[in-house]
Short mmCIF file of C-alpha atoms in Angstrom, two decimals:
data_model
loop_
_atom_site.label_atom_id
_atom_site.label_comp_id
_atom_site.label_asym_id
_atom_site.label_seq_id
_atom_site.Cartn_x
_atom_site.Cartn_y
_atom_site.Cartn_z
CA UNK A 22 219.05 102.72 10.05
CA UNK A 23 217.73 105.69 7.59
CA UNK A 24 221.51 106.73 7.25
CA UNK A 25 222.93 103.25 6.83
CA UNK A 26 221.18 102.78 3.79
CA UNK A 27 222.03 105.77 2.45
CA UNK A 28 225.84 104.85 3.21
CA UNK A 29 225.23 101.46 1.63
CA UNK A 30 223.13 102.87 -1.44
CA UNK A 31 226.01 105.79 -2.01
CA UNK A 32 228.29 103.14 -1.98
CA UNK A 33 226.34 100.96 -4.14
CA UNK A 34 226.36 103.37 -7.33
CA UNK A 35 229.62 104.66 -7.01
CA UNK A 36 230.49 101.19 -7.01
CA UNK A 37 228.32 100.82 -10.50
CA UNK A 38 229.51 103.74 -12.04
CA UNK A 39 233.37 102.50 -11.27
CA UNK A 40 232.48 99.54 -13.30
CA UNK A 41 230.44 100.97 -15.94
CA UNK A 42 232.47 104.13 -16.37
CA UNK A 43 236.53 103.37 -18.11
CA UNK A 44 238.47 103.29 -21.36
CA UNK A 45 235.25 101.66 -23.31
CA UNK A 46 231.86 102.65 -21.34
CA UNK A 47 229.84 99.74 -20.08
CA UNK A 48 226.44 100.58 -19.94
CA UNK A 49 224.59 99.68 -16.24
CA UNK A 50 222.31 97.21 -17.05
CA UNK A 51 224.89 95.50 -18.79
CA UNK A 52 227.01 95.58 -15.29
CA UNK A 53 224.15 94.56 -13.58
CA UNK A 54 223.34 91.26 -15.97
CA UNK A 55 227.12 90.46 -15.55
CA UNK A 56 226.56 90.21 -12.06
CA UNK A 57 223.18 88.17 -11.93
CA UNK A 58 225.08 85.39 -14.20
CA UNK A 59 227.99 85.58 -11.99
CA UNK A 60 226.01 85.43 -8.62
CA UNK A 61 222.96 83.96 -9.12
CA UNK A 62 223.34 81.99 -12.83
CA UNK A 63 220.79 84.07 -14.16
CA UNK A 64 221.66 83.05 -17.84
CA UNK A 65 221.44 86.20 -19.27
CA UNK A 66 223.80 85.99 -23.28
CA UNK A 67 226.80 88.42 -22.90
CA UNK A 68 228.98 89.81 -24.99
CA UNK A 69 232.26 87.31 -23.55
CA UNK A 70 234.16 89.92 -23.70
CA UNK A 71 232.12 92.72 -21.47
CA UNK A 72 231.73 90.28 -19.41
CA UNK A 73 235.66 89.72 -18.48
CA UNK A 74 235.94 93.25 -18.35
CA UNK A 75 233.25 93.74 -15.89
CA UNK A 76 234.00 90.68 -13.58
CA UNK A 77 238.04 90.07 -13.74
CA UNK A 78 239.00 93.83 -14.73
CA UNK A 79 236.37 96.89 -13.31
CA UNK A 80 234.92 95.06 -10.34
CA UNK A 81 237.87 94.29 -8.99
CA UNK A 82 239.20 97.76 -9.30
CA UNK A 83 236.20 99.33 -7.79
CA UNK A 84 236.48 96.96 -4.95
CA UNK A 85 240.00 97.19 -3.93
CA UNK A 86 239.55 101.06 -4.14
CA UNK A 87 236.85 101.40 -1.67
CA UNK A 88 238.62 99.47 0.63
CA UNK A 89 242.04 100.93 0.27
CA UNK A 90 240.12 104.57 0.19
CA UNK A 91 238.14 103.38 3.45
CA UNK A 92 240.96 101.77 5.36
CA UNK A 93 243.36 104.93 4.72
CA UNK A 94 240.97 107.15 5.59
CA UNK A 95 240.18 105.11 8.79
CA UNK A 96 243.88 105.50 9.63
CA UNK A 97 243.67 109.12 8.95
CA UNK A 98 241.08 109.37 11.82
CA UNK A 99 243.35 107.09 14.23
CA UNK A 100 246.39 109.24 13.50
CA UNK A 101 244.99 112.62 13.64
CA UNK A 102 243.17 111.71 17.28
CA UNK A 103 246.15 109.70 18.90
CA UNK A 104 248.54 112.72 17.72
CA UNK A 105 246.39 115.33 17.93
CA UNK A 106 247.65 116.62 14.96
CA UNK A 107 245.42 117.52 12.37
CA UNK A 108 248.08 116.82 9.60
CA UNK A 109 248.56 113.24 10.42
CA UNK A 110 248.07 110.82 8.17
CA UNK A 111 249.68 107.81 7.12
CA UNK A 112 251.57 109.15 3.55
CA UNK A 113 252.79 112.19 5.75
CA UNK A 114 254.16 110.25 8.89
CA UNK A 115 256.53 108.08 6.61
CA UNK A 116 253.82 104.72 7.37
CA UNK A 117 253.04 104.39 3.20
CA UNK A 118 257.02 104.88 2.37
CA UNK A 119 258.42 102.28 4.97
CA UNK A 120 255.49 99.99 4.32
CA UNK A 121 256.38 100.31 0.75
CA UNK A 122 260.67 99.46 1.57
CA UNK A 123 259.52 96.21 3.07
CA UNK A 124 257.35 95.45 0.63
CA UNK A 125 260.15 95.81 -2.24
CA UNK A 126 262.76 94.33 0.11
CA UNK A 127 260.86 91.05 0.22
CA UNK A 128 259.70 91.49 -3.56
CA UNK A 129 262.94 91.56 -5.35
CA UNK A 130 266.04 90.44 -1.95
CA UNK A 131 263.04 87.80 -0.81
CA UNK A 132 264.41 88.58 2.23
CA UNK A 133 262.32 85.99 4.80
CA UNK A 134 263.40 83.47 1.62
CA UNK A 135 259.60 83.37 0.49
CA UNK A 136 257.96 82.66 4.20
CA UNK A 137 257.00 86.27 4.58
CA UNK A 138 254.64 88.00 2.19
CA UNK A 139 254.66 91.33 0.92
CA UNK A 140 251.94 92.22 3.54
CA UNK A 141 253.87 91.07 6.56
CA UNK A 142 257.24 92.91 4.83
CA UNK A 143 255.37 95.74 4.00
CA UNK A 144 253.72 96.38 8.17
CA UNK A 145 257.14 95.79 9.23
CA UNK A 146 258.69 98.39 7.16
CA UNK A 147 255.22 100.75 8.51
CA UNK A 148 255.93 99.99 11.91
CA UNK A 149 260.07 100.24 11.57
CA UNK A 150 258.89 103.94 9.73
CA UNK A 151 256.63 105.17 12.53
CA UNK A 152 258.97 103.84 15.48
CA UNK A 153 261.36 105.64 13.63
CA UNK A 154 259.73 109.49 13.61
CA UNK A 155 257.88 109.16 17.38
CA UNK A 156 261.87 108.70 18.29
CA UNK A 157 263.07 111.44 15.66
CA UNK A 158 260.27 113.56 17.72
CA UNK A 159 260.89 112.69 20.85
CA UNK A 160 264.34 113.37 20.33
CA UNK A 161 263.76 116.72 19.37
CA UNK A 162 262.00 117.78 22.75
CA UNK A 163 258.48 117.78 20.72
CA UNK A 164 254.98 117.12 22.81
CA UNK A 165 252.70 114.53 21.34
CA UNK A 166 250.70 116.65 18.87
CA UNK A 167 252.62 119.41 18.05
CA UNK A 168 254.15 120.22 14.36
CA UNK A 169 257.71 118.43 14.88
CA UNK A 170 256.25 114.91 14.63
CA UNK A 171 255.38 115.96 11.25
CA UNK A 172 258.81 117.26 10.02
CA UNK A 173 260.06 113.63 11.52
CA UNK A 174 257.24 112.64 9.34
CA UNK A 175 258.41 114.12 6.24
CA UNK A 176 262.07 112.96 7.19
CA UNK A 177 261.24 109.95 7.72
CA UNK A 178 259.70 109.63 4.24
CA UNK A 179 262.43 110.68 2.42
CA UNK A 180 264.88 108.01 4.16
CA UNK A 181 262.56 105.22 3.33
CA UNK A 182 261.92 106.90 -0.15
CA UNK A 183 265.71 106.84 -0.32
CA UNK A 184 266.23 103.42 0.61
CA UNK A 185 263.27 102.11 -1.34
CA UNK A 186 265.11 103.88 -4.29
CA UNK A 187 268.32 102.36 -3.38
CA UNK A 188 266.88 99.06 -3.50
CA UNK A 189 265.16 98.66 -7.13
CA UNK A 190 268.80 100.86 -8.61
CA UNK A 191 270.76 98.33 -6.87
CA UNK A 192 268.79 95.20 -7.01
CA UNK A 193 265.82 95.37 -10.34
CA UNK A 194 265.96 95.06 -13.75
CA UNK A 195 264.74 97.73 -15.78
CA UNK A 196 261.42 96.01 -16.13
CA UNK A 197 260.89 95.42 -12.67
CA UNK A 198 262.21 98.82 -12.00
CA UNK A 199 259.75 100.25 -14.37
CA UNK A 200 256.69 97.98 -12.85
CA UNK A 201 257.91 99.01 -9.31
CA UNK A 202 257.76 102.61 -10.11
CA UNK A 203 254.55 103.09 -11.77
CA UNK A 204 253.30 101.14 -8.35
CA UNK A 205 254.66 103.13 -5.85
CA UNK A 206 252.60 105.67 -7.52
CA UNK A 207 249.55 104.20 -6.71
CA UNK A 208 248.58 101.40 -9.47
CA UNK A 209 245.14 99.63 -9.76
CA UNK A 210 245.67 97.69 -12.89
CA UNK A 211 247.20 94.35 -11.49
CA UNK A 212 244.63 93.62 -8.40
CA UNK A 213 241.96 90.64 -9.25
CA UNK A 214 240.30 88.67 -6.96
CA UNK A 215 242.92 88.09 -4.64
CA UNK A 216 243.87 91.22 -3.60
CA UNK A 217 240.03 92.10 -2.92
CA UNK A 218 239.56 88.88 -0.37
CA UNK A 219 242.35 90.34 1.16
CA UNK A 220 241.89 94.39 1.25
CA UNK A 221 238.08 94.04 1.88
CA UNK A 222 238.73 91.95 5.06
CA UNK A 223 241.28 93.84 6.27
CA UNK A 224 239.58 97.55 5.77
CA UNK A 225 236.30 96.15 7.53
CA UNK A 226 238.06 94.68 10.73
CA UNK A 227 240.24 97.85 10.86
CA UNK A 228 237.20 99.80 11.25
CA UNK A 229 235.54 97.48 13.66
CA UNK A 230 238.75 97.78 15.77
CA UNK A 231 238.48 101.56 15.43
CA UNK A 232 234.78 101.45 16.33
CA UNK A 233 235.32 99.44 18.99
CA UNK A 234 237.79 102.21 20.82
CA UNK A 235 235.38 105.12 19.83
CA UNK A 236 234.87 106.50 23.22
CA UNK A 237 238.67 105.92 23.94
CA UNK A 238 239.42 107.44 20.46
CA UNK A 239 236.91 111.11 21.99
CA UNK A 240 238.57 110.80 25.37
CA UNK A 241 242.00 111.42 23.80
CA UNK A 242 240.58 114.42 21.96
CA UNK A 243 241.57 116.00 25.03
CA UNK A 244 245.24 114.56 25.22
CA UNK A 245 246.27 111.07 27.31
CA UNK A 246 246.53 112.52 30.33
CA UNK A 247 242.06 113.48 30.08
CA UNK A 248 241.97 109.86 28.43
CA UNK A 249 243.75 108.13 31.54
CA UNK A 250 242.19 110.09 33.99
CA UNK A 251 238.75 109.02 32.40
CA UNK A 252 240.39 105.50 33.14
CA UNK A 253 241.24 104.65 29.47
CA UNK A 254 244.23 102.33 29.78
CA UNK A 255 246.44 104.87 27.00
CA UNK A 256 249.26 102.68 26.30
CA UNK A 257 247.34 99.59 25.19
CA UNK A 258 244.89 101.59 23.30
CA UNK A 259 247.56 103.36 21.49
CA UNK A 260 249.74 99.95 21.21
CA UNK A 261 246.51 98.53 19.54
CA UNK A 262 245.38 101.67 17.41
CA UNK A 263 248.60 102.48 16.34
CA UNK A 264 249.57 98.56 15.32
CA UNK A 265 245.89 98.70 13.59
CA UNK A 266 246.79 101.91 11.14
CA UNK A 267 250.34 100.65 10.59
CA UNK A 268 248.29 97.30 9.45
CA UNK A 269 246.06 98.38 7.28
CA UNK A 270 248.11 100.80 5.66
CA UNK A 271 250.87 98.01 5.22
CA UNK A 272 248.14 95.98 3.24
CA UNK A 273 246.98 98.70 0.95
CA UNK A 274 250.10 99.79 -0.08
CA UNK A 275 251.11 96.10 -0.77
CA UNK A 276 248.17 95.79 -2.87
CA UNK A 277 247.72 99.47 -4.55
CA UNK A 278 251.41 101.08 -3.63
CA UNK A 279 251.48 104.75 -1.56
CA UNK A 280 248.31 106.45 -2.38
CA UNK A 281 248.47 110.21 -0.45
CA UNK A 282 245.83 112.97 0.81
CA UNK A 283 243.21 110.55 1.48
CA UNK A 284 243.81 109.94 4.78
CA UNK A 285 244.54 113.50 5.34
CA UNK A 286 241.80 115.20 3.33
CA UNK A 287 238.57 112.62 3.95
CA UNK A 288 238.38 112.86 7.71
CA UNK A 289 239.09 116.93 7.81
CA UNK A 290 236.29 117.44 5.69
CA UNK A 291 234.07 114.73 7.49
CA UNK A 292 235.02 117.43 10.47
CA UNK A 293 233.52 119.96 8.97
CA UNK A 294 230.09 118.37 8.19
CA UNK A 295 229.80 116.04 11.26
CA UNK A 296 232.13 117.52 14.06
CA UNK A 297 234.54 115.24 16.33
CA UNK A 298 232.06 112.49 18.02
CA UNK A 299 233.95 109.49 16.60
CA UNK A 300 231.00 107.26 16.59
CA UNK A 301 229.84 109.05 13.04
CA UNK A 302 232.92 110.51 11.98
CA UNK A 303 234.82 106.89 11.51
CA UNK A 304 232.05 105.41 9.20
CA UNK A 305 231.56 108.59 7.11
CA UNK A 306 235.64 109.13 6.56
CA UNK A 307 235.50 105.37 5.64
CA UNK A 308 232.62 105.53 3.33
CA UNK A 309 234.32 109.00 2.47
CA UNK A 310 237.30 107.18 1.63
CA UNK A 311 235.98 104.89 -0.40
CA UNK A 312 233.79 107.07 -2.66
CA UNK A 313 236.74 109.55 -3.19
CA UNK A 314 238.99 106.72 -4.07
CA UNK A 315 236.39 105.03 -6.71
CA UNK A 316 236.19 108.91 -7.94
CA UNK A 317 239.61 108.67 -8.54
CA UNK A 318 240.39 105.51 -9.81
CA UNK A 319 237.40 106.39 -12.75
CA UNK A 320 239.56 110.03 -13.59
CA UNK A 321 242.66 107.83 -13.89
CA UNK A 322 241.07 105.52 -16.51
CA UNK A 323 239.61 108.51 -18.64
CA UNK A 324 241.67 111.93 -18.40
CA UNK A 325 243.85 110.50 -20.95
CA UNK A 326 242.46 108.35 -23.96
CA UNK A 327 244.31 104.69 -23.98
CA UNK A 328 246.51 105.45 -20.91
CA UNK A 329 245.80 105.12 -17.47
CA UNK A 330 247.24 107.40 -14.70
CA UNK A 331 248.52 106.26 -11.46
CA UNK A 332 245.90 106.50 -9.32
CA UNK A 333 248.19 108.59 -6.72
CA UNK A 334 248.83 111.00 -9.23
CA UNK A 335 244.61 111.81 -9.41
CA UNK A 336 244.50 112.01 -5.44
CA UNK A 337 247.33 114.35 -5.18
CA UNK A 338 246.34 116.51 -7.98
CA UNK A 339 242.96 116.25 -6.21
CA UNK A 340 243.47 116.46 -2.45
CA UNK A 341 245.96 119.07 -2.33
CA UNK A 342 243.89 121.90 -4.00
CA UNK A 343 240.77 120.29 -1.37
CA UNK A 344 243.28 120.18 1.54
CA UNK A 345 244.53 124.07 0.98
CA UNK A 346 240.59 125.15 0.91
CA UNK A 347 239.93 123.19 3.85
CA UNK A 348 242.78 124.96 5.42
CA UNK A 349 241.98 128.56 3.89
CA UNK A 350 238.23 127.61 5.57
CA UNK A 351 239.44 126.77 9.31
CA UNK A 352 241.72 129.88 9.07
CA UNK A 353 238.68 131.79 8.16
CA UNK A 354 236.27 129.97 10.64
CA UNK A 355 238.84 131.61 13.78
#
């Protein structure tokens, strides 16, 4: 209970501090009387304008982050266990780059002619990517786990990346093309209340699911073969694990575009602080997740007076000086 609030109150000011913290500083207890009118009618007088920002603009934001940060961090978890790879992770595996080619094949060809969302084209193109690389693996003579999965990965990427490209030249005007870009980058700016009744949802059932299969998710620690002779039935699990990730990352990258290195970096340094039992490390990669997305969502909206970075820019430039020090540490820890 002690370390649920903790979670909760962690998650609580980072929240705050996304709000308050941006292009024009919002002081808390401003934030905080926004919300009391909004919630409760409290009737505090606002500034009109503070309080748009604060309710349509910087809530949102800071919402849709920590549930993109928590659900790609979740599938970072389900990835690395199923695989057995600690370099899975949806951005590597190709997930975040096919999600993202069915998401711009049904924004600008409406292919499904307006029945199908940008979700629903956006887990097709995830699961079309990761059928794609366990057959590129497979048809390399690769074992579940080893390093070729990721070079399929990364090869799988760069044909959706290709395509995806191939798509907006062929099919966008400059201003969509331009709009498209900046989101495949990872772009906060356009989600309102929409897009958080939709990512919140989704992150929280995704780690329910993954909760759910903890023991399942420790048993295949040890490969399928331990999990199925601990009577873990290893082809549903991984049909319903793997459709989960492919889900959830379909749905933030709809939202928020291709965000990288959080589903990589968040649960290798959970690791490190909490070990393998996935009955702790799932909720702390999630709340993990979140926090280091809010983090960077803030840096994007203040490196640079009057612009705002993509917010996959921030994680990359981020992560990937985290992720080699994580790696410099394991080599040392041998």
């Amino acid at each position: 209970m002690m370390r649920t609030l903790l979670a909760l109150t962690l998650l609580l000011i980072a929240l705050l501090a996304g709000v308050a913290i941006g292009e024009t500083a919002i002081a808390p207890q401003v934030v905080l009387k926004v919300l009391a009118n909004k919630l409760w009618a409290a009737g505090y007088v606002l500034d009109p304008i503070d309080e748009g920002v604060v309710w349509n603009y910087r809530l949102t934001r800071a919402l849709v982050a920590a549930a993109c940060g928590a659900g790609l961090a979740t599938c970072g978890v389900i990835l690395q266990s199923l695989l057995r790879n600690p370099l899975a992770d949806p951005y590597l595996l190709g997930i975040s780059a096919g999600a993202s080619t069915g998401a711009v094949l049904v924004a600008l060809i409406g292919v499904g002619g307006g029945l199908i969302s940008l979700s629903a084209g956006a887990f097709v193109g995830a699961m079309a990517a990761f059928a794609l690389v366990t057959l590129l693996a497979r048809a390399s003579g690769s074992a579940r786990g080893t390093g070729q999965i990721i070079l399929a990965g990364i090869a799988g990427s760069q044909l959706f990346n290709a395509l995806t490209a191939f798509l907006i030249t062929k099919s966008a005007s400059s201003e969509q093309a331009r709009g498209i870009m900046f989101w495949l980058l990872g772009n906060l700016s356009g989600v309102r209340w929409p897009s958080v009744w939709l990512a919140v949802p989704v992150a929280v059932a995704g780690l329910i699911v993954c909760l759910w299969h903890r023991r399942a998710l420790d048993a295949f620690t040890f490969g399928s073969d331990s999990a199925a002779s601990l009577g873990i039935p290893v082809r549903r699990v991984q049909c319903v694990l793997v459709g989960c990730a492919a889900l959830v990352t379909a749905v933030m990258v709809s939202i928020v575009g291709a965000i990288g290195f959080v589903g990589l970096v968040i649960p290798h340094a959970v690791r490190l602080l909490l070990g393998t039992a996935h009955s702790r490390l799932l909720p702390a990669s999630a709340l993990g997740g979140a926090l280091f997305l809010i983090a960077a969502d803030v840096l994007s909206r203040s490196l640079i007076k009057g612009q705002v970075i993509p917010v996959g820019v921030v994680t990359a430039l981020v992560g990937a000086p985290v992720f080699a020090l994580i790696l410099i540490g394991r080599r040392n820890a041998r």
